[in-house]
mmCIF file of C-alpha atoms and ligand atoms in Angstrom:
data_model
loop_
_atom_site.group_PDB
_atom_site.id
_atom_site.type_symbol
_atom_site.label_atom_id
_atom_site.label_comp_id
_atom_site.label_asym_id
_atom_site.label_seq_id
_atom_site.Cartn_x
_atom_site.Cartn_y
_atom_site.Cartn_z
ATOM 1 C CA MET A 1 -3.218 -5.341 -43.606
ATOM 2 C CA THR A 2 -2.570 -8.801 -44.158
ATOM 3 C CA GLU A 3 -4.663 -10.660 -41.166
ATOM 4 C CA PHE A 4 -2.614 -13.100 -39.651
ATOM 5 C CA LYS A 5 -4.085 -16.035 -38.493
ATOM 6 C CA SER A 6 -3.800 -17.110 -34.814
ATOM 7 C CA LYS A 7 -4.674 -20.760 -33.793
ATOM 8 C CA ILE A 8 -5.062 -20.410 -30.175
ATOM 9 C CA ARG A 9 -8.686 -20.201 -28.738
ATOM 10 C CA THR A 10 -7.570 -19.304 -25.030
ATOM 11 C CA ILE A 11 -11.215 -19.149 -23.302
ATOM 12 C CA GLU A 12 -14.661 -19.736 -25.445
ATOM 13 C CA TRP A 13 -18.188 -20.509 -23.521
ATOM 14 C CA ILE A 14 -20.046 -23.618 -23.607
ATOM 15 C CA ASP A 15 -23.432 -23.454 -23.861
ATOM 16 C CA THR A 16 -23.675 -23.669 -20.258
ATOM 17 C CA PHE A 17 -19.315 -24.311 -18.782
ATOM 18 C CA SER A 18 -16.663 -22.300 -19.355
ATOM 19 C CA ARG A 19 -14.261 -24.708 -21.317
ATOM 20 C CA MET A 20 -10.057 -22.848 -21.177
ATOM 21 C CA VAL A 21 -6.506 -24.313 -22.076
ATOM 22 C CA ASP A 22 -4.755 -25.502 -18.509
ATOM 23 C CA GLN A 23 -1.444 -22.677 -18.377
ATOM 24 C CA THR A 24 -0.244 -24.617 -15.434
ATOM 25 C CA LEU A 25 0.401 -26.949 -18.062
ATOM 26 C CA PHE A 26 3.032 -25.522 -19.926
ATOM 27 C CA PRO A 27 5.077 -26.637 -22.450
ATOM 28 C CA TYR A 28 4.354 -30.399 -21.687
ATOM 29 C CA GLU A 29 0.516 -30.058 -22.726
ATOM 30 C CA PHE A 30 -1.578 -28.411 -24.578
ATOM 31 C CA LYS A 31 -5.091 -29.329 -22.634
ATOM 32 C CA TYR A 32 -8.207 -27.999 -22.181
ATOM 33 C CA VAL A 33 -9.947 -27.533 -18.789
ATOM 34 C CA ASP A 34 -13.739 -27.263 -18.397
ATOM 35 C CA ILE A 35 -14.980 -24.972 -16.004
ATOM 36 C CA LYS A 36 -18.777 -25.892 -14.574
ATOM 37 C CA THR A 37 -18.891 -23.939 -11.291
ATOM 38 C CA GLY A 38 -18.479 -20.039 -10.049
ATOM 39 C CA ASP A 39 -15.670 -21.504 -7.124
ATOM 40 C CA GLU A 40 -14.042 -23.671 -9.958
ATOM 41 C CA MET A 41 -13.860 -20.356 -11.893
ATOM 42 C CA PHE A 42 -12.543 -18.341 -9.126
ATOM 43 C CA ASP A 43 -9.761 -21.268 -8.011
ATOM 44 C CA ALA A 44 -9.000 -21.651 -11.869
ATOM 45 C CA ILE A 45 -8.029 -17.982 -12.168
ATOM 46 C CA LYS A 46 -6.386 -17.491 -9.012
ATOM 47 C CA THR A 47 -3.997 -20.877 -8.980
ATOM 48 C CA MET A 48 -4.046 -19.042 -13.249
ATOM 49 C CA ILE A 49 -5.144 -22.112 -15.169
ATOM 50 C CA VAL A 50 -6.236 -18.979 -17.047
ATOM 51 C CA ARG A 51 -4.019 -15.699 -16.839
ATOM 52 C CA GLY A 52 -3.062 -12.786 -18.599
ATOM 53 C CA ALA A 53 -4.983 -9.241 -17.816
ATOM 54 C CA PRO A 54 -7.767 -9.793 -20.513
ATOM 55 C CA ALA A 55 -8.367 -13.629 -20.811
ATOM 56 C CA ILE A 56 -9.171 -13.169 -16.506
ATOM 57 C CA GLY A 57 -10.980 -10.653 -17.741
ATOM 58 C CA ILE A 58 -13.144 -13.219 -19.785
ATOM 59 C CA ALA A 59 -12.654 -16.042 -17.269
ATOM 60 C CA GLY A 60 -14.416 -13.137 -14.442
ATOM 61 C CA ALA A 61 -17.561 -12.202 -16.724
ATOM 62 C CA HIS A 62 -18.313 -16.554 -17.705
ATOM 63 C CA GLY A 63 -17.543 -17.621 -13.645
ATOM 64 C CA VAL A 64 -20.869 -14.981 -12.606
ATOM 65 C CA VAL A 65 -22.820 -16.817 -15.208
ATOM 66 C CA LEU A 66 -21.975 -19.921 -14.074
ATOM 67 C CA TYR A 67 -22.695 -18.371 -10.671
ATOM 68 C CA ALA A 68 -26.357 -17.400 -11.695
ATOM 69 C CA GLN A 69 -26.906 -21.681 -13.442
ATOM 70 C CA GLU A 70 -25.850 -22.028 -9.783
ATOM 71 C CA LEU A 71 -28.319 -19.832 -8.260
ATOM 72 C CA LYS A 72 -31.326 -19.841 -10.495
ATOM 73 C CA ASP A 73 -34.056 -21.547 -8.375
ATOM 74 C CA LEU A 74 -34.109 -18.635 -6.055
ATOM 75 C CA PRO A 75 -36.574 -15.883 -6.449
ATOM 76 C CA ARG A 76 -35.964 -12.738 -8.717
ATOM 77 C CA GLU A 77 -35.142 -10.241 -6.283
ATOM 78 C CA GLU A 78 -32.752 -12.672 -3.836
ATOM 79 C CA PHE A 79 -31.320 -13.887 -7.187
ATOM 80 C CA VAL A 80 -30.520 -10.407 -8.275
ATOM 81 C CA LYS A 81 -29.023 -9.300 -4.776
ATOM 82 C CA LYS A 82 -27.119 -13.248 -4.238
ATOM 83 C CA LEU A 83 -25.561 -13.276 -7.374
ATOM 84 C CA LEU A 84 -24.361 -9.343 -7.477
ATOM 85 C CA GLU A 85 -22.803 -10.467 -4.087
ATOM 86 C CA LYS A 86 -21.321 -13.454 -5.795
ATOM 87 C CA ALA A 87 -19.910 -10.762 -9.321
ATOM 88 C CA ASP A 88 -17.820 -9.195 -6.322
ATOM 89 C CA TYR A 89 -16.645 -12.220 -4.585
ATOM 90 C CA MET A 90 -15.447 -13.156 -8.480
ATOM 91 C CA ALA A 91 -13.487 -9.547 -8.894
ATOM 92 C CA THR A 92 -11.192 -10.160 -5.967
ATOM 93 C CA SER A 93 -9.942 -13.534 -7.531
ATOM 94 C CA ARG A 94 -6.618 -11.626 -8.166
ATOM 95 C CA PRO A 95 -5.776 -7.601 -7.489
ATOM 96 C CA THR A 96 -4.136 -6.421 -9.950
ATOM 97 C CA ALA A 97 -5.274 -6.536 -13.397
ATOM 98 C CA VAL A 98 -8.098 -4.642 -13.835
ATOM 99 C CA ASN A 99 -9.856 -5.907 -16.880
ATOM 100 C CA LEU A 100 -11.023 -8.992 -13.783
ATOM 101 C CA MET A 101 -13.134 -5.699 -12.330
ATOM 102 C CA TRP A 102 -13.925 -4.667 -15.800
ATOM 103 C CA ALA A 103 -15.413 -7.118 -16.855
ATOM 104 C CA VAL A 104 -17.136 -8.083 -14.623
ATOM 105 C CA GLU A 105 -18.844 -4.727 -13.877
ATOM 106 C CA LYS A 106 -20.015 -5.223 -17.182
ATOM 107 C CA GLN A 107 -21.840 -8.716 -15.958
ATOM 108 C CA LYS A 108 -22.800 -6.476 -13.116
ATOM 109 C CA GLU A 109 -24.552 -3.938 -15.053
ATOM 110 C CA VAL A 110 -26.596 -6.555 -17.005
ATOM 111 C CA ILE A 111 -28.308 -8.379 -13.898
ATOM 112 C CA LYS A 112 -29.050 -4.879 -13.001
ATOM 113 C CA ASN A 113 -30.601 -3.043 -15.707
ATOM 114 C CA SER A 114 -32.125 -6.436 -16.959
ATOM 115 C CA LYS A 115 -36.132 -6.042 -16.502
ATOM 116 C CA SER A 116 -35.873 -9.855 -17.757
ATOM 117 C CA ASP A 117 -37.093 -12.925 -14.990
ATOM 118 C CA VAL A 118 -34.595 -15.373 -13.304
ATOM 119 C CA LYS A 119 -34.200 -17.336 -16.619
ATOM 120 C CA GLY A 120 -34.030 -14.026 -19.033
ATOM 121 C CA ILE A 121 -31.778 -12.540 -16.996
ATOM 122 C CA ILE A 122 -28.649 -15.873 -17.076
ATOM 123 C CA GLU A 123 -29.255 -15.698 -20.994
ATOM 124 C CA GLU A 124 -28.183 -12.253 -21.089
ATOM 125 C CA LEU A 125 -25.485 -12.660 -19.263
ATOM 126 C CA LYS A 126 -24.301 -15.491 -21.390
ATOM 127 C CA GLN A 127 -25.099 -13.207 -24.533
ATOM 128 C CA ASN A 128 -22.777 -10.287 -22.867
ATOM 129 C CA ALA A 129 -19.803 -13.064 -22.028
ATOM 130 C CA ILE A 130 -19.749 -14.354 -25.394
ATOM 131 C CA LYS A 131 -19.610 -10.535 -26.433
ATOM 132 C CA LEU A 132 -16.981 -9.088 -24.893
ATOM 133 C CA GLU A 133 -15.387 -12.363 -25.538
ATOM 134 C CA ASN A 134 -16.027 -12.628 -29.433
ATOM 135 C CA GLU A 135 -14.511 -8.226 -28.695
ATOM 136 C CA ASP A 136 -11.337 -8.762 -27.226
ATOM 137 C CA ILE A 137 -10.144 -10.859 -29.977
ATOM 138 C CA GLU A 138 -11.226 -7.671 -32.718
ATOM 139 C CA ILE A 139 -9.531 -5.407 -30.407
ATOM 140 C CA ASN A 140 -6.702 -7.799 -30.428
ATOM 141 C CA LYS A 141 -6.567 -7.438 -33.546
ATOM 142 C CA LYS A 142 -6.752 -3.167 -34.386
ATOM 143 C CA ILE A 143 -4.177 -3.164 -31.394
ATOM 144 C CA GLY A 144 -2.135 -5.299 -33.230
ATOM 145 C CA ASP A 145 -2.419 -3.403 -37.094
ATOM 146 C CA PHE A 146 -2.117 -0.545 -34.897
ATOM 147 C CA GLY A 147 0.885 -1.072 -33.597
ATOM 148 C CA ALA A 148 2.316 -2.672 -36.978
ATOM 149 C CA GLU A 149 3.115 0.274 -37.974
ATOM 150 C CA VAL A 150 5.135 1.636 -35.490
ATOM 151 C CA VAL A 151 7.402 -1.875 -36.228
ATOM 152 C CA PRO A 152 10.800 -1.464 -37.680
ATOM 153 C CA LYS A 153 11.151 -3.340 -41.519
ATOM 154 C CA GLY A 154 13.029 -7.111 -39.879
ATOM 155 C CA ALA A 155 13.118 -5.561 -36.277
ATOM 156 C CA THR A 156 14.198 -7.750 -33.175
ATOM 157 C CA ILE A 157 11.213 -6.940 -30.813
ATOM 158 C CA LEU A 158 11.756 -8.091 -26.855
ATOM 159 C CA THR A 159 8.894 -8.383 -25.096
ATOM 160 C CA HIS A 160 8.555 -9.669 -21.522
ATOM 161 C CA CYS A 161 5.781 -12.222 -19.755
ATOM 162 C CA ASN A 162 3.233 -13.525 -22.041
ATOM 163 C CA ALA A 163 1.013 -10.701 -23.862
ATOM 164 C CA GLY A 164 -0.642 -13.143 -26.354
ATOM 165 C CA ALA A 165 -3.025 -15.115 -27.623
ATOM 166 C CA LEU A 166 -2.834 -16.907 -24.145
ATOM 167 C CA ALA A 167 -3.422 -14.135 -21.896
ATOM 168 C CA THR A 168 -6.347 -12.940 -24.178
ATOM 169 C CA VAL A 169 -9.371 -14.947 -25.924
ATOM 170 C CA GLY A 170 -6.877 -15.009 -28.494
ATOM 171 C CA TYR A 171 -4.807 -13.110 -31.101
ATOM 172 C CA GLY A 172 -3.118 -11.264 -27.920
ATOM 173 C CA THR A 173 -1.555 -7.935 -27.113
ATOM 174 C CA ALA A 174 1.697 -7.733 -27.274
ATOM 175 C CA LEU A 175 2.280 -10.434 -29.126
ATOM 176 C CA GLY A 176 -0.689 -8.803 -31.623
ATOM 177 C CA VAL A 177 1.461 -6.085 -32.481
ATOM 178 C CA VAL A 178 4.046 -9.340 -33.509
ATOM 179 C CA ARG A 179 1.411 -11.230 -35.497
ATOM 180 C CA SER A 180 0.087 -8.411 -37.239
ATOM 181 C CA ALA A 181 3.757 -6.838 -37.662
ATOM 182 C CA PHE A 182 4.921 -10.225 -39.066
ATOM 183 C CA ALA A 183 2.346 -10.923 -41.125
ATOM 184 C CA ASN A 184 3.744 -8.318 -43.528
ATOM 185 C CA ASP A 185 7.527 -8.747 -42.913
ATOM 186 C CA PRO A 186 8.059 -12.242 -41.945
ATOM 187 C CA THR A 187 12.478 -11.268 -41.334
ATOM 188 C CA ILE A 188 10.851 -10.080 -37.732
ATOM 189 C CA GLN A 189 11.650 -12.515 -35.000
ATOM 190 C CA VAL A 190 10.867 -11.934 -31.078
ATOM 191 C CA PHE A 191 13.520 -12.136 -28.173
ATOM 192 C CA ALA A 192 11.465 -12.946 -24.810
ATOM 193 C CA ASP A 193 12.420 -13.531 -21.695
ATOM 194 C CA GLU A 194 11.726 -16.066 -19.585
ATOM 195 C CA THR A 195 9.786 -14.394 -16.766
ATOM 196 C CA ARG A 196 10.539 -15.249 -13.194
ATOM 197 C CA PRO A 197 9.271 -17.222 -11.059
ATOM 198 C CA ARG A 198 6.685 -18.175 -13.363
ATOM 199 C CA GLN A 199 8.320 -18.133 -16.374
ATOM 200 C CA GLN A 200 5.455 -17.476 -18.430
ATOM 201 C CA GLY A 201 8.135 -15.539 -21.338
ATOM 202 C CA ALA A 202 9.627 -19.501 -21.298
ATOM 203 C CA ARG A 203 6.376 -21.486 -21.059
ATOM 204 C CA ILE A 204 3.665 -20.022 -22.695
ATOM 205 C CA THR A 205 5.096 -17.470 -25.489
ATOM 206 C CA THR A 206 7.962 -19.306 -27.011
ATOM 207 C CA LEU A 207 5.043 -22.115 -26.897
ATOM 208 C CA GLU A 208 2.200 -19.630 -29.183
ATOM 209 C CA LEU A 209 4.721 -17.679 -31.406
ATOM 210 C CA THR A 210 6.426 -21.843 -32.114
ATOM 211 C CA MET A 211 3.259 -23.020 -32.504
ATOM 212 C CA ASP A 212 2.651 -19.689 -35.239
ATOM 213 C CA GLY A 213 6.012 -20.553 -36.631
ATOM 214 C CA ILE A 214 7.589 -17.064 -35.901
ATOM 215 C CA PRO A 215 11.222 -16.524 -35.190
ATOM 216 C CA THR A 216 11.866 -16.799 -31.501
ATOM 217 C CA THR A 217 14.399 -16.796 -28.972
ATOM 218 C CA LEU A 218 14.931 -17.054 -25.082
ATOM 219 C CA ILE A 219 16.711 -15.215 -22.857
ATOM 220 C CA THR A 220 16.405 -14.913 -19.193
ATOM 221 C CA ASP A 221 15.560 -12.127 -17.558
ATOM 222 C CA GLY A 222 18.855 -10.500 -16.945
ATOM 223 C CA MET A 223 19.743 -11.122 -20.032
ATOM 224 C CA CYS A 224 18.268 -7.736 -21.918
ATOM 225 C CA SER A 225 20.195 -5.171 -21.336
ATOM 226 C CA TYR A 226 22.943 -6.957 -22.920
ATOM 227 C CA PHE A 227 21.197 -7.809 -25.756
ATOM 228 C CA MET A 228 20.674 -3.542 -25.670
ATOM 229 C CA LYS A 229 23.577 -2.798 -25.898
ATOM 230 C CA LYS A 230 25.083 -4.929 -28.726
ATOM 231 C CA GLY A 231 22.449 -3.331 -30.728
ATOM 232 C CA MET A 232 20.450 -6.505 -30.811
ATOM 233 C CA ILE A 233 16.993 -4.899 -30.105
ATOM 234 C CA ASP A 234 14.742 -2.404 -32.390
ATOM 235 C CA MET A 235 11.785 -2.139 -29.646
ATOM 236 C CA VAL A 236 10.088 -3.849 -26.581
ATOM 237 C CA VAL A 237 6.481 -4.599 -26.634
ATOM 238 C CA VAL A 238 4.566 -5.557 -23.106
ATOM 239 C CA GLY A 239 1.371 -5.623 -22.190
ATOM 240 C CA ALA A 240 -0.413 -4.490 -19.004
ATOM 241 C CA ASP A 241 -2.585 -5.663 -15.908
ATOM 242 C CA ARG A 242 -3.407 -1.973 -14.509
ATOM 243 C CA ILE A 243 -2.896 1.634 -15.998
ATOM 244 C CA ALA A 244 -3.369 4.392 -13.978
ATOM 245 C CA ALA A 245 -5.186 7.543 -15.973
ATOM 246 C CA ASN A 246 -1.226 9.609 -15.584
ATOM 247 C CA GLY A 247 -0.064 6.091 -17.606
ATOM 248 C CA ASP A 248 2.214 4.472 -14.990
ATOM 249 C CA THR A 249 1.916 1.046 -15.843
ATOM 250 C CA ALA A 250 1.805 -2.000 -13.720
ATOM 251 C CA ASN A 251 2.577 -5.512 -15.661
ATOM 252 C CA LYS A 252 4.272 -8.435 -14.564
ATOM 253 C CA ILE A 253 7.701 -8.141 -12.583
ATOM 254 C CA GLY A 254 10.608 -7.534 -14.615
ATOM 255 C CA THR A 255 8.756 -5.138 -17.014
ATOM 256 C CA TYR A 256 10.063 -2.061 -15.356
ATOM 257 C CA THR A 257 14.079 -3.387 -15.433
ATOM 258 C CA VAL A 258 13.671 -3.758 -18.839
ATOM 259 C CA ALA A 259 11.996 -0.056 -19.315
ATOM 260 C CA ILE A 260 15.594 1.502 -17.971
ATOM 261 C CA ALA A 261 17.549 -0.415 -19.469
ATOM 262 C CA ALA A 262 15.675 0.445 -22.486
ATOM 263 C CA LYS A 263 15.407 4.040 -22.052
ATOM 264 C CA TYR A 264 18.923 4.076 -21.097
ATOM 265 C CA HIS A 265 19.763 2.108 -24.660
ATOM 266 C CA ASN A 266 17.218 4.685 -26.698
ATOM 267 C CA ILE A 267 14.895 1.602 -27.596
ATOM 268 C CA PRO A 268 11.327 2.598 -27.994
ATOM 269 C CA PHE A 269 9.108 0.911 -25.191
ATOM 270 C CA TYR A 270 5.173 0.257 -26.049
ATOM 271 C CA ILE A 271 2.782 -0.752 -23.724
ATOM 272 C CA ALA A 272 -0.093 -2.722 -26.006
ATOM 273 C CA ALA A 273 -3.435 -2.696 -24.191
ATOM 274 C CA PRO A 274 -7.148 -2.468 -24.344
ATOM 275 C CA LEU A 275 -8.858 0.190 -23.659
ATOM 276 C CA SER A 276 -10.087 -1.743 -20.764
ATOM 277 C CA THR A 277 -6.456 -2.243 -19.163
ATOM 278 C CA ILE A 278 -6.895 1.775 -18.269
ATOM 279 C CA ASP A 279 -8.104 1.872 -14.698
ATOM 280 C CA THR A 280 -8.949 5.806 -15.222
ATOM 281 C CA SER A 281 -10.262 5.555 -11.406
ATOM 282 C CA ILE A 282 -6.645 5.530 -10.081
ATOM 283 C CA LYS A 283 -4.895 8.989 -11.214
ATOM 284 C CA THR A 284 -0.987 7.075 -11.031
ATOM 285 C CA GLY A 285 0.979 3.603 -10.962
ATOM 286 C CA ASP A 286 1.079 3.736 -6.858
ATOM 287 C CA GLU A 287 -2.715 3.530 -6.284
ATOM 288 C CA ILE A 288 -2.344 0.059 -8.224
ATOM 289 C CA PRO A 289 -2.811 -3.359 -5.702
ATOM 290 C CA ILE A 290 0.476 -5.509 -6.646
ATOM 291 C CA GLU A 291 -0.839 -8.914 -5.719
ATOM 292 C CA GLU A 292 2.040 -10.525 -3.698
ATOM 293 C CA ARG A 293 2.150 -14.393 -4.549
ATOM 294 C CA SER A 294 3.263 -17.899 -3.343
ATOM 295 C CA HIS A 295 7.767 -17.576 -2.190
ATOM 296 C CA ASP A 296 7.311 -21.340 -4.218
ATOM 297 C CA GLU A 297 7.225 -19.535 -6.659
ATOM 298 C CA VAL A 298 10.756 -18.482 -6.130
ATOM 299 C CA THR A 299 11.888 -21.263 -4.135
ATOM 300 C CA HIS A 300 11.350 -23.626 -6.290
ATOM 301 C CA ILE A 301 11.087 -24.978 -9.906
ATOM 302 C CA ASN A 302 9.077 -28.179 -10.967
ATOM 303 C CA GLY A 303 8.927 -28.969 -6.936
ATOM 304 C CA LYS A 304 12.769 -28.784 -6.226
ATOM 305 C CA ALA A 305 13.848 -25.928 -4.459
ATOM 306 C CA ILE A 306 16.633 -24.462 -5.748
ATOM 307 C CA CYS A 307 17.819 -21.967 -2.863
ATOM 308 C CA ALA A 308 18.718 -22.278 0.707
ATOM 309 C CA GLU A 309 15.684 -23.480 3.497
ATOM 310 C CA GLY A 310 14.165 -20.796 5.426
ATOM 311 C CA VAL A 311 15.827 -17.932 3.292
ATOM 312 C CA ASN A 312 13.512 -15.201 2.859
ATOM 313 C CA ILE A 313 11.328 -14.905 0.268
ATOM 314 C CA ILE A 314 9.207 -11.014 -1.066
ATOM 315 C CA ASN A 315 7.667 -12.137 -4.295
ATOM 316 C CA PRO A 316 5.345 -9.349 -6.053
ATOM 317 C CA GLY A 317 3.827 -10.290 -8.932
ATOM 318 C CA PHE A 318 4.179 -7.270 -10.317
ATOM 319 C CA ASP A 319 5.673 -3.495 -10.603
ATOM 320 C CA VAL A 320 4.501 -0.467 -12.172
ATOM 321 C CA THR A 321 6.576 1.204 -15.186
ATOM 322 C CA PRO A 322 6.587 4.526 -14.184
ATOM 323 C CA HIS A 323 5.172 6.691 -17.742
ATOM 324 C CA GLU A 324 8.042 8.992 -18.266
ATOM 325 C CA LEU A 325 9.677 5.800 -19.545
ATOM 326 C CA ILE A 326 6.882 4.440 -22.311
ATOM 327 C CA THR A 327 7.471 5.727 -25.798
ATOM 328 C CA GLY A 328 3.866 4.749 -26.477
ATOM 329 C CA ILE A 329 0.102 2.870 -25.489
ATOM 330 C CA ILE A 330 -1.198 1.091 -28.258
ATOM 331 C CA THR A 331 -4.927 0.779 -27.547
ATOM 332 C CA GLU A 332 -7.751 -0.412 -30.188
ATOM 333 C CA LYS A 333 -7.856 3.187 -30.502
ATOM 334 C CA GLY A 334 -4.709 4.049 -31.712
ATOM 335 C CA ILE A 335 -1.079 4.882 -30.759
ATOM 336 C CA LEU A 336 -1.321 7.304 -27.159
ATOM 337 C CA ARG A 337 1.606 9.577 -26.899
ATOM 338 C CA PRO A 338 2.352 11.195 -23.894
ATOM 339 C CA ASP A 339 1.013 13.942 -22.542
ATOM 340 C CA TYR A 340 -0.804 10.547 -21.099
ATOM 341 C CA THR A 341 -3.350 11.920 -18.915
ATOM 342 C CA LYS A 342 -4.602 14.378 -21.602
ATOM 343 C CA SER A 343 -4.202 11.410 -24.195
ATOM 344 C CA ILE A 344 -5.941 8.713 -22.527
ATOM 345 C CA ALA A 345 -9.234 10.916 -20.807
ATOM 346 C CA GLU A 346 -9.779 11.607 -25.080
ATOM 347 C CA ALA A 347 -9.970 8.098 -26.264
ATOM 348 C CA PHE A 348 -11.760 7.808 -23.222
ATOM 349 C CA LYS A 349 -14.380 10.314 -25.349
ATOM 350 C CA ASN A 350 -15.316 9.234 -28.120
HETATM 351 O O1 MRU B 401 0.299 -12.950 -13.442
HETATM 352 P P1 MRU B 401 0.151 -13.404 -15.343
HETATM 353 O O2 MRU B 401 1.048 -14.271 -15.624
HETATM 354 O O3 MRU B 401 -1.464 -12.761 -15.141
HETATM 355 O O4 MRU B 401 0.500 -11.968 -15.561
HETATM 356 C C1 MRU B 401 0.605 -11.434 -16.664
HETATM 357 C C2 MRU B 401 0.450 -10.341 -17.648
HETATM 358 O O5 MRU B 401 1.925 -9.825 -16.235
HETATM 359 C C3 MRU B 401 0.326 -9.861 -18.853
HETATM 360 O O6 MRU B 401 2.025 -9.379 -18.910
HETATM 361 C C4 MRU B 401 -0.301 -8.776 -18.823
HETATM 362 O O7 MRU B 401 -1.093 -9.759 -18.250
HETATM 363 C C5 MRU B 401 -1.141 -8.248 -20.161
HETATM 364 S S1 MRU B 401 -1.776 -9.499 -20.971
HETATM 365 C C6 MRU B 401 -2.345 -9.013 -22.536
#
């Protein structure tokens, strides 16, 4: 497998702070922002300066280090107690992507298991955050390689939202599959759904794929079935924010519609996600908390109202695609196939 070099590093721990790409500025600016306190990190996650499940996870892990640095003058016992509380708080910055809770939990384990003094615990938390960062890129490359095996030659791949380098530390999950496939077959191309209301497809997916020279066509969300009917889409690959033990998958709002359309047109529909996105503590997608986001995201574009004032608004950030619609879940351990209850349990065994 030829390795594709993605140019993007979304988030990185630098000595005493976290550096991340500010994703609220796309596509106008590509700018890094330095996050120096735990509360700043909480807000960065909440306001989507950093977004995408794996990237949010790493941000959460960094956030715990930032809080630890702020509490460094407390006696050890008090430090541990306060820091565990702060870690739990960090995990509430967004509710759906389980990678956030997963990464914070990894940091809590470090705190609980450490035999070191306060300074030592802070150092262990830093090292753990850096380890999680590096592992994320390695995991994405494995997902990319497994996924590339099911991409037909010359395929047009539809994706929804952004599950790319900018949703992870680098390389990407769904777009990792695209990158790995493209490395061997430069005739593949991507159709990117715009992804209302936050337009991650238009603002972020088209930006990062264009930066990497991967041919990309932007379509609006309602167009996917039109192109499927015309035979112009060969497969769908999307990311995930949380996958239940039975394979039901929460991803950006609109994913479910794409999955239904893909099923109707007999087009393979894949999820690409690390095992850290699978929440084996919940049996089905009904238990996944769905974030309700600000109404402004629907009523306004670039600060301008696009609808009648006073109209009713509902703005769920995610939907759940039932496992029956999913052809396979591409993970770092290989492609999981139905029956997902069995294949997911198996993937966690070894
Ligand atoms: O609200 P966002 O932009 O954080 O939502 C992101 C998505 O839904 C992604 O598709 C998902 O997190 C997978 S990222 C590899």
